[in-house]
Short mmCIF file of C-alpha atoms in Angstrom, two decimals:
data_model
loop_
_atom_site.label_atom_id
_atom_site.label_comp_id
_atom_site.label_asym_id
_atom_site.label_seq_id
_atom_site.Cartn_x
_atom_site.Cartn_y
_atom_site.Cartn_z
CA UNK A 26 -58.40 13.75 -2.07
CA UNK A 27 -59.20 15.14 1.62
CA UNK A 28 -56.35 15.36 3.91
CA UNK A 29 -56.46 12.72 6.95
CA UNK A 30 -57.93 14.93 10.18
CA UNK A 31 -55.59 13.11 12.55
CA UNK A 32 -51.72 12.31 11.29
CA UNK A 33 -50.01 8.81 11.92
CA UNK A 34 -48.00 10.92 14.37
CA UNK A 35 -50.72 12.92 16.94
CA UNK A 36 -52.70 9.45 16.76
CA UNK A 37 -49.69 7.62 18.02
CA UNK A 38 -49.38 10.61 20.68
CA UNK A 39 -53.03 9.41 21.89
CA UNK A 40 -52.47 5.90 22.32
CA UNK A 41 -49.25 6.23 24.33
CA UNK A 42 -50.94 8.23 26.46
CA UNK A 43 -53.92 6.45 26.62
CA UNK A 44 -51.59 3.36 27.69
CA UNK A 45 -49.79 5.55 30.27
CA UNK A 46 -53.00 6.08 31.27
CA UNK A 47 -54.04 2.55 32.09
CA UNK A 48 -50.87 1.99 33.42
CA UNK A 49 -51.07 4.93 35.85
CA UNK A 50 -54.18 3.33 36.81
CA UNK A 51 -52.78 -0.17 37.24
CA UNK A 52 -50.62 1.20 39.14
CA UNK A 53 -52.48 2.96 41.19
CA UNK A 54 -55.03 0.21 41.87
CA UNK A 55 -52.45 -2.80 42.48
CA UNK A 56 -50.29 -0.01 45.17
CA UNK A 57 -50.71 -2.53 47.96
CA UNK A 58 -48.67 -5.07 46.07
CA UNK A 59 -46.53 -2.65 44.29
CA UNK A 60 -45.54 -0.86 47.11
CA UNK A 61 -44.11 -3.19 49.67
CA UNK A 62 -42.13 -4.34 46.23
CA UNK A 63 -40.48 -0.88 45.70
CA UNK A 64 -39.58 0.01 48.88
CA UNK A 65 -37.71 -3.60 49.56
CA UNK A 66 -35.77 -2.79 45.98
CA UNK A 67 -35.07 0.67 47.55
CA UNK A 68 -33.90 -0.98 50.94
CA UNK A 69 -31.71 -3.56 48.68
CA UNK A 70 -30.12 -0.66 46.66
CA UNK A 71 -29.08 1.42 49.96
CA UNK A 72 -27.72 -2.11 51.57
CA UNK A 73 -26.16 -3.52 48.51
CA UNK A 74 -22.50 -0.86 49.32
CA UNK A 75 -22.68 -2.25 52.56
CA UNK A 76 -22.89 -5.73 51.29
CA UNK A 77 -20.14 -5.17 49.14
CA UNK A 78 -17.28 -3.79 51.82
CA UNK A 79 -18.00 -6.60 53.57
CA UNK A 80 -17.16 -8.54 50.54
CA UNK A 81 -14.15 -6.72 49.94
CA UNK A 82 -12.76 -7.70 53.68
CA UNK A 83 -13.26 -11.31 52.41
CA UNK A 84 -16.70 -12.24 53.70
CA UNK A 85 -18.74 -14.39 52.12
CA UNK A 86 -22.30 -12.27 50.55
CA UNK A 87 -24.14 -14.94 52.19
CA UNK A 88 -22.51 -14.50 56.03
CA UNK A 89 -22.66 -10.80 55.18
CA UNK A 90 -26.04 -10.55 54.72
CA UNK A 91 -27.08 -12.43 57.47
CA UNK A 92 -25.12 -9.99 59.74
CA UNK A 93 -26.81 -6.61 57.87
CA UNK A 94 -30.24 -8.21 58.27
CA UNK A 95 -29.86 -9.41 61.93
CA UNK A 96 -28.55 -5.95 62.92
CA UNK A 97 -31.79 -4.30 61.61
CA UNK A 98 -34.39 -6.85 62.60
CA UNK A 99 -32.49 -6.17 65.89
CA UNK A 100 -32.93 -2.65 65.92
CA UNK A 101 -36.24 -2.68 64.39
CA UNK A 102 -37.34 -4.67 67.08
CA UNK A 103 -35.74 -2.23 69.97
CA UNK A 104 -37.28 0.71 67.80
CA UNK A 105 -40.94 -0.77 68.03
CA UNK A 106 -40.65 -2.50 71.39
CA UNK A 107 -39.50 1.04 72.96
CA UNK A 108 -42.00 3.04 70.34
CA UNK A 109 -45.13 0.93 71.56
CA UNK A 110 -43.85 2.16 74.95
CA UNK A 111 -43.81 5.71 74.19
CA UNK A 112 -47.48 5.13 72.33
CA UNK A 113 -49.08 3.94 75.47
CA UNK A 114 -47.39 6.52 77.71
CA UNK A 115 -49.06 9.42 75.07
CA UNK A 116 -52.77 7.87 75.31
CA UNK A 117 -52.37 8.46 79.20
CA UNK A 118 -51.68 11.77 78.72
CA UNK A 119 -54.43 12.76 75.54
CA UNK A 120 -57.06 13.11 77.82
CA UNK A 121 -55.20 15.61 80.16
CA UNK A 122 -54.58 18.04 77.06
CA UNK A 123 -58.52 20.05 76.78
CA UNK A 124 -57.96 21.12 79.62
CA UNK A 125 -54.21 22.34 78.95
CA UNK A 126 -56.24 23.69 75.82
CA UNK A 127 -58.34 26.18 77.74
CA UNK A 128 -55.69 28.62 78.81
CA UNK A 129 -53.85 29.59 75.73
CA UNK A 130 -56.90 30.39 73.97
CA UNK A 131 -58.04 32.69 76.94
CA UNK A 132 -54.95 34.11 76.08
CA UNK A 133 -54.93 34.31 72.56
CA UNK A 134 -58.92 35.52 73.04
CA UNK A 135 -57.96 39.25 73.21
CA UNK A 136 -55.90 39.45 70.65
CA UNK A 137 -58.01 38.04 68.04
CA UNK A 138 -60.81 40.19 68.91
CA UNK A 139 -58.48 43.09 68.76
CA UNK A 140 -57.99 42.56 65.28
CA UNK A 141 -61.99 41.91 64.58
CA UNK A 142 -61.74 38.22 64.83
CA UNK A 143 -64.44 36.94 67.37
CA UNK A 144 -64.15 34.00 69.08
CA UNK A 145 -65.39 31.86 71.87
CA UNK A 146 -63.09 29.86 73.73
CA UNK A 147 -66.49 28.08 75.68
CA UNK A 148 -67.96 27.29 72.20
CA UNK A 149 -64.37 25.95 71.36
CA UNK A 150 -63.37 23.52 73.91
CA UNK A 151 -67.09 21.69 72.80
CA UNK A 152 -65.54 20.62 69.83
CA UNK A 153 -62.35 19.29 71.46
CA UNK A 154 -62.77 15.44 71.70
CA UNK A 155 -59.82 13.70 73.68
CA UNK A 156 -61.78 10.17 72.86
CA UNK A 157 -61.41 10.43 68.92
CA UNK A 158 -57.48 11.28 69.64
CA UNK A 159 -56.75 8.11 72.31
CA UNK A 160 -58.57 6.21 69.90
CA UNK A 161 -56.15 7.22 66.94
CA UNK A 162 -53.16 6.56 69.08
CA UNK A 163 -54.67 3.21 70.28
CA UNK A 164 -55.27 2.37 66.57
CA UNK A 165 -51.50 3.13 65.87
CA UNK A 166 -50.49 1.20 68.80
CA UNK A 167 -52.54 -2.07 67.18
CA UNK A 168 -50.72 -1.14 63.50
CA UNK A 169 -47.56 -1.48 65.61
CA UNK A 170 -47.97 -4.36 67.12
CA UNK A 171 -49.17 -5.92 63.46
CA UNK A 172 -46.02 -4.55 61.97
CA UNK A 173 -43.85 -7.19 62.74
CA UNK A 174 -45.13 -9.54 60.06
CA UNK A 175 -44.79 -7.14 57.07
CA UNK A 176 -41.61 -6.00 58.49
CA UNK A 177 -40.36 -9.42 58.11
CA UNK A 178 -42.15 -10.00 54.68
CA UNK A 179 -40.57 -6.80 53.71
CA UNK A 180 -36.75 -7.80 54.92
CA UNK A 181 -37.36 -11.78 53.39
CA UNK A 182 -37.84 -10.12 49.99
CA UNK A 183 -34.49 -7.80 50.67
CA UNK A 184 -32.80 -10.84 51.38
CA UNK A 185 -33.55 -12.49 48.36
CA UNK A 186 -33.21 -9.59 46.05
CA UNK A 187 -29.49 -9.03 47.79
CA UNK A 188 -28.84 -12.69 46.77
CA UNK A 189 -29.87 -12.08 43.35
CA UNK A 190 -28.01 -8.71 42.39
CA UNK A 191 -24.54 -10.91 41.50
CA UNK A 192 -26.98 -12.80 38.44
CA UNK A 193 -28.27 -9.57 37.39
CA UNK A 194 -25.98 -8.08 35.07
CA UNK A 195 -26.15 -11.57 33.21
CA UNK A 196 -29.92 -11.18 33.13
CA UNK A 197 -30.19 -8.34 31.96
CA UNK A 198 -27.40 -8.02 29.33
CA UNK A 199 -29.53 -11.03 27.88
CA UNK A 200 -32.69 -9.19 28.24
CA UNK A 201 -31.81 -5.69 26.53
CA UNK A 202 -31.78 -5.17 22.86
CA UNK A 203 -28.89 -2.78 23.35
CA UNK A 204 -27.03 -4.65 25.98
CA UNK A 205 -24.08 -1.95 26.16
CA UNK A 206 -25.91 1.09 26.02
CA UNK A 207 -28.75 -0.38 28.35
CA UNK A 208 -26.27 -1.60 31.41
CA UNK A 209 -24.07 1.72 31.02
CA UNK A 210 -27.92 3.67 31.60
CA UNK A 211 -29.07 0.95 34.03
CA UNK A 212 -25.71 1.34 36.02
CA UNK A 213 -25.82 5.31 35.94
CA UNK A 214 -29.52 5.08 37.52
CA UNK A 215 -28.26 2.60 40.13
CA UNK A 216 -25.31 4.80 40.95
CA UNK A 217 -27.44 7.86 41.25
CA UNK A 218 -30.29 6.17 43.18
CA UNK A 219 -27.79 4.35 45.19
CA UNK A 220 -25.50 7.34 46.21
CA UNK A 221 -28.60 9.91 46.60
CA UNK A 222 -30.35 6.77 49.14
CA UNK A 223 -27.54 6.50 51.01
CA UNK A 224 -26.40 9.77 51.31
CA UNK A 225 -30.32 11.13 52.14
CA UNK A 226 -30.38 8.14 54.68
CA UNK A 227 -27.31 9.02 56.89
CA UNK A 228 -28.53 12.61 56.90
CA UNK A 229 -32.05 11.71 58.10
CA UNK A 230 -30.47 9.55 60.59
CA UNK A 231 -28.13 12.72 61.77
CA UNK A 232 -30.71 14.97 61.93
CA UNK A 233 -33.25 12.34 64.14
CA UNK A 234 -30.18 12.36 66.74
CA UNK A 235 -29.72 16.05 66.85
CA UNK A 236 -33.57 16.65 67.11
CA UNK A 237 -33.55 14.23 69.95
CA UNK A 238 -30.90 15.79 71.88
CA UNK A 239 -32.54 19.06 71.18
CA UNK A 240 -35.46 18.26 72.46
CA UNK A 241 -34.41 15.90 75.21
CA UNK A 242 -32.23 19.48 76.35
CA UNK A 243 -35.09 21.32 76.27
CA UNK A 244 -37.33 18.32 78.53
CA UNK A 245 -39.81 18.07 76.04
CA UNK A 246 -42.10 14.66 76.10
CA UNK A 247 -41.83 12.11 73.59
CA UNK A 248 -38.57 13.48 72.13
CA UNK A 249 -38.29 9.68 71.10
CA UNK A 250 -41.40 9.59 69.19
CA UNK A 251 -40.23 13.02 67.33
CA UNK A 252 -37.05 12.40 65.88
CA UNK A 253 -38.01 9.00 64.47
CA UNK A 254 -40.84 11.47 62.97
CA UNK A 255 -38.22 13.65 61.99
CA UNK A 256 -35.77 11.03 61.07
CA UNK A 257 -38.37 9.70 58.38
CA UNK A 258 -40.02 12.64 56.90
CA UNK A 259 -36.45 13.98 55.77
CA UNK A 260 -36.51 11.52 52.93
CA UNK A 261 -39.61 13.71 51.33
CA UNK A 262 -38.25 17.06 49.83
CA UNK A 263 -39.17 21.00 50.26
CA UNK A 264 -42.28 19.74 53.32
CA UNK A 265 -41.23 16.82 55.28
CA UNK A 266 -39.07 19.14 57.90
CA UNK A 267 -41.80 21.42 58.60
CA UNK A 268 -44.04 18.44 58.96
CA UNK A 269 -42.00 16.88 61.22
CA UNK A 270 -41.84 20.16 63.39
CA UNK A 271 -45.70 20.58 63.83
CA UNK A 272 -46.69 17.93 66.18
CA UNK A 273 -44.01 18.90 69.19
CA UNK A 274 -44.18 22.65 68.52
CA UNK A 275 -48.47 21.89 69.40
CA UNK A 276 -47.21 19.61 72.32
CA UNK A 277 -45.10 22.88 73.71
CA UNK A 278 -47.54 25.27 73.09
CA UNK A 279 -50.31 23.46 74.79
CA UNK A 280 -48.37 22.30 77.67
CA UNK A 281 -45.44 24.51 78.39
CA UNK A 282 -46.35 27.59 77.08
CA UNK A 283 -45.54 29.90 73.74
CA UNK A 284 -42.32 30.93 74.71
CA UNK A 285 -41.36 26.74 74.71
CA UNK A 286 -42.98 26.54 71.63
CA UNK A 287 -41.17 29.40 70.08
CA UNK A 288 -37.61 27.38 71.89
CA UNK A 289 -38.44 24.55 70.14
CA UNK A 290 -39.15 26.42 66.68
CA UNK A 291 -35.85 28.06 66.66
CA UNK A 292 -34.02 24.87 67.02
CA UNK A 293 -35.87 23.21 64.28
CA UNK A 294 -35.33 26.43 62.11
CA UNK A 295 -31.40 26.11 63.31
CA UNK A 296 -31.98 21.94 62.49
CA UNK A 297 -33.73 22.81 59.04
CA UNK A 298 -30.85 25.44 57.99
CA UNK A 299 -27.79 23.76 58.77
CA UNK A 300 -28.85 20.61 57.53
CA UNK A 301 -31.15 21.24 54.89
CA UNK A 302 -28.67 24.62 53.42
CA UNK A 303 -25.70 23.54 54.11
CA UNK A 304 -24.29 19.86 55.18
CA UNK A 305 -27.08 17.97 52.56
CA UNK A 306 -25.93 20.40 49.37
CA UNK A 307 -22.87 19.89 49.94
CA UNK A 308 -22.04 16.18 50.69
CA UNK A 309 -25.43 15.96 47.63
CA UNK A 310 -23.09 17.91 45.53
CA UNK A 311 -24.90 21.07 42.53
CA UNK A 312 -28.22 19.59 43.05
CA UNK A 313 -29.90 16.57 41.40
CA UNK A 314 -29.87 17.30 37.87
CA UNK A 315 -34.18 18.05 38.32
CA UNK A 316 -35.33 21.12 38.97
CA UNK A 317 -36.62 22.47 42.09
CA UNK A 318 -40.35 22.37 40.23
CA UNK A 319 -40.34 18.99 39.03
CA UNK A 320 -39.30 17.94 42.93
CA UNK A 321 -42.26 19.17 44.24
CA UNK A 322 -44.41 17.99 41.76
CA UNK A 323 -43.36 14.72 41.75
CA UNK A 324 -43.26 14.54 45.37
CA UNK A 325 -47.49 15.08 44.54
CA UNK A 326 -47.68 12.57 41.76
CA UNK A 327 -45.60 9.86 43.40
CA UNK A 328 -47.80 10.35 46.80
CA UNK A 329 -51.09 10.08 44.41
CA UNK A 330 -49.89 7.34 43.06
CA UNK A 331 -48.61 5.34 45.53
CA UNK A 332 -49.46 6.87 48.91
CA UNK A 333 -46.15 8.10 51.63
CA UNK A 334 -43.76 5.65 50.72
CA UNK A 335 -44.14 6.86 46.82
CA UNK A 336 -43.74 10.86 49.03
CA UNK A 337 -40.50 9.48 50.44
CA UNK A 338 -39.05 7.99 47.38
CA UNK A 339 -40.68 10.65 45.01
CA UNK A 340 -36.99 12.02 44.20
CA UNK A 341 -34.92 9.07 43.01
CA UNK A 342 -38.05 7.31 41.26
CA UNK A 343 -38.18 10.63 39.21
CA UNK A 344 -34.27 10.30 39.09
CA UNK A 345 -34.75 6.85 37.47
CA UNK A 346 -37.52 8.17 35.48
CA UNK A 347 -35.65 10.68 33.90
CA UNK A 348 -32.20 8.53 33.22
CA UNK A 349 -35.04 5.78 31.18
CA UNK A 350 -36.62 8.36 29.55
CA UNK A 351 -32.68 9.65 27.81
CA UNK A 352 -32.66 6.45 26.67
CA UNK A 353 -35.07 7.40 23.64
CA UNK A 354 -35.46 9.92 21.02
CA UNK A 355 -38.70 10.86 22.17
CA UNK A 356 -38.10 10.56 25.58
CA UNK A 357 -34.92 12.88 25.81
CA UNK A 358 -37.21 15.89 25.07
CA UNK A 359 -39.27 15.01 27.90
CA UNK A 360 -36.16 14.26 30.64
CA UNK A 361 -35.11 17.70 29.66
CA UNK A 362 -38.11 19.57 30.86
CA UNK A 363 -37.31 17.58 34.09
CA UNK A 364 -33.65 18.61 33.90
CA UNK A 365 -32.18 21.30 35.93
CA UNK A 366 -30.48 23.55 33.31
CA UNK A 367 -28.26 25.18 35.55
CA UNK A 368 -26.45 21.88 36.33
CA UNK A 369 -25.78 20.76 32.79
#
């Protein structure tokens, strides 16, 4: 009798991943819904320590909510109110910036074509548009203005996920076919997400102050505008501070000059070390337990999947990733390769 081509075992292999394939896809398709859904559970899990001191100074989780929530629709509405501000100020001054354009490149002219690169500052400054750049801003401005709505959407669902987390170890301890095991994993993911959220948030929020008083110093426009920039692209690992440090190091350049521009570099680079090589590994403790390759990888997959808020949260949805997949036989092979060996 022939042996079978395909074992019980490698054809099982195929349809999981044919179903994490659909899934992926799902996913992928359905982001719009899923997203907004994630991020509130994300918001929930940073609040939820906050909710609880309150608690533990005797006040009710009902009053104590109410005063988290008003504080940030508060300053959510300062942020955007002063932000839409900035916005308008900036699409006054995009059309002043081709011809701020023209004289750096006259300078930078002779040295390219010293080194056999020839270029034509004339043929340049053609394809410089100002229009296509007030109209970007002016789109932002609109998105701004339509925020408000899915801001409160967003901070509704918070509320009401905040409300639920006392019923949820009930829930789920009904739920799981290994209720001890599961809450003891569940818990260890919550901790981990929780303390890596928090901790990730206050130094974000740290670092937007000290690149706004760094720039602010050094009377560079918009300084606002770039440490909320800064502030949020902290949460995504390895690239968000260089992002962040691209669009006012091009404002400099173009309107103060390179030696600005290399000012305002160093005290990023001074920002970026201190912060990023010294406060955040230490307070963050030997790393994550994932390896500095599976970060930046997932920080690709999660923004594939579900666009820059999957980029921001890309670390602690692989951390909770990796803590479900030690939950199985099969899976512990798999959380290993996404381990950090040093750390265990």
């Amino acid at each position: 009798m022939a042996k079978p081509i395909i074992t019980f075992s490698a054809l099982k292999a195929v349809i999981m991943m044919g179903m994490l394939v659909i899934i992926l896809v799902g996913i992928k398709v359905a982001a719009d819904m899923i997203v907004p859904f994630i991020l509130a559970l994300f918001i929930a899990i940073i609040l939820n320590p906050m909710i609880r001191r309150l608690e533990g100074i005797r006040v009710p989780r009902v009053l104590a909510i109410t005063l988290v929530i008003s504080v940030i629709i508060f300053v959510v509405v300062v942020l955007l109110a002063y932000l839409g501000t900035t916005m308008n100020d900036l699409t006054r001054t995009l059309p002043h910036y081709r011809s701020s354009l023209i004289s750096p490149m006259q300078t930078l002219e002779p040295w390219l074509q010293r080194v056999g690169i020839s270029v034509s500052v004339d043929e340049l400054v053609k394809y410089i548009d100002p229009n296509s750049a007030v109209a970007l801003v002016t789109g932002l401005i609109t998105q701004l203005s339509n925020a408000m709505t899915s801001i409160f959407l967003l901070l509704l669902t918070v509320v009401f996920m905040l409300l639920e987390v006392p019923q949820l170890p009930v829930k789920l301890q009904q739920l799981l076919s290994r209720p001890a095991e599961g809450m003891v994993a569940i818990q260890r993911a919550l901790d981990s997400v929780s303390q890596y959220l928090v901790l990730k948030t206050a130094i974000s929020l740290v670092t937007g102050l000290v690149v706004w008083v760094m720039l602010a110093m050094l009377d560079v426009r918009f300084a606002f505008v770039w440490a909320l920039l800064a502030f949020s692209l902290n949460y995504i690992p390895n690239i968000g501070s260089v992002l962040a440090a691209i669009p006012p190091v091009a404002q400099v350049l173009v309107f103060s000059g390179l030696y600005e521009a290399l000012l305002v570099v160093a005290g990023y680079l001074a920002i970026n070390l201190v912060f990023g090589n010294i406060i955040e590994p230490r307070m963050m403790g030997r790393g994550l337990g994932l390896s500095t390759l599976v970060v930046f990888l997932s920080l690709i997959f999660w923004g594939w999947l579900l666009g820059p808020v999957g980029m921001l949260l890309s670390v602690p949805l692989t951390i909770a990733v990796k803590i479900a997949l030690e939950q199985s036989d099969g899976g512990k092979r798999i959380a290993v390769l996404l381990s950090d060996v040093t750390k265990s």
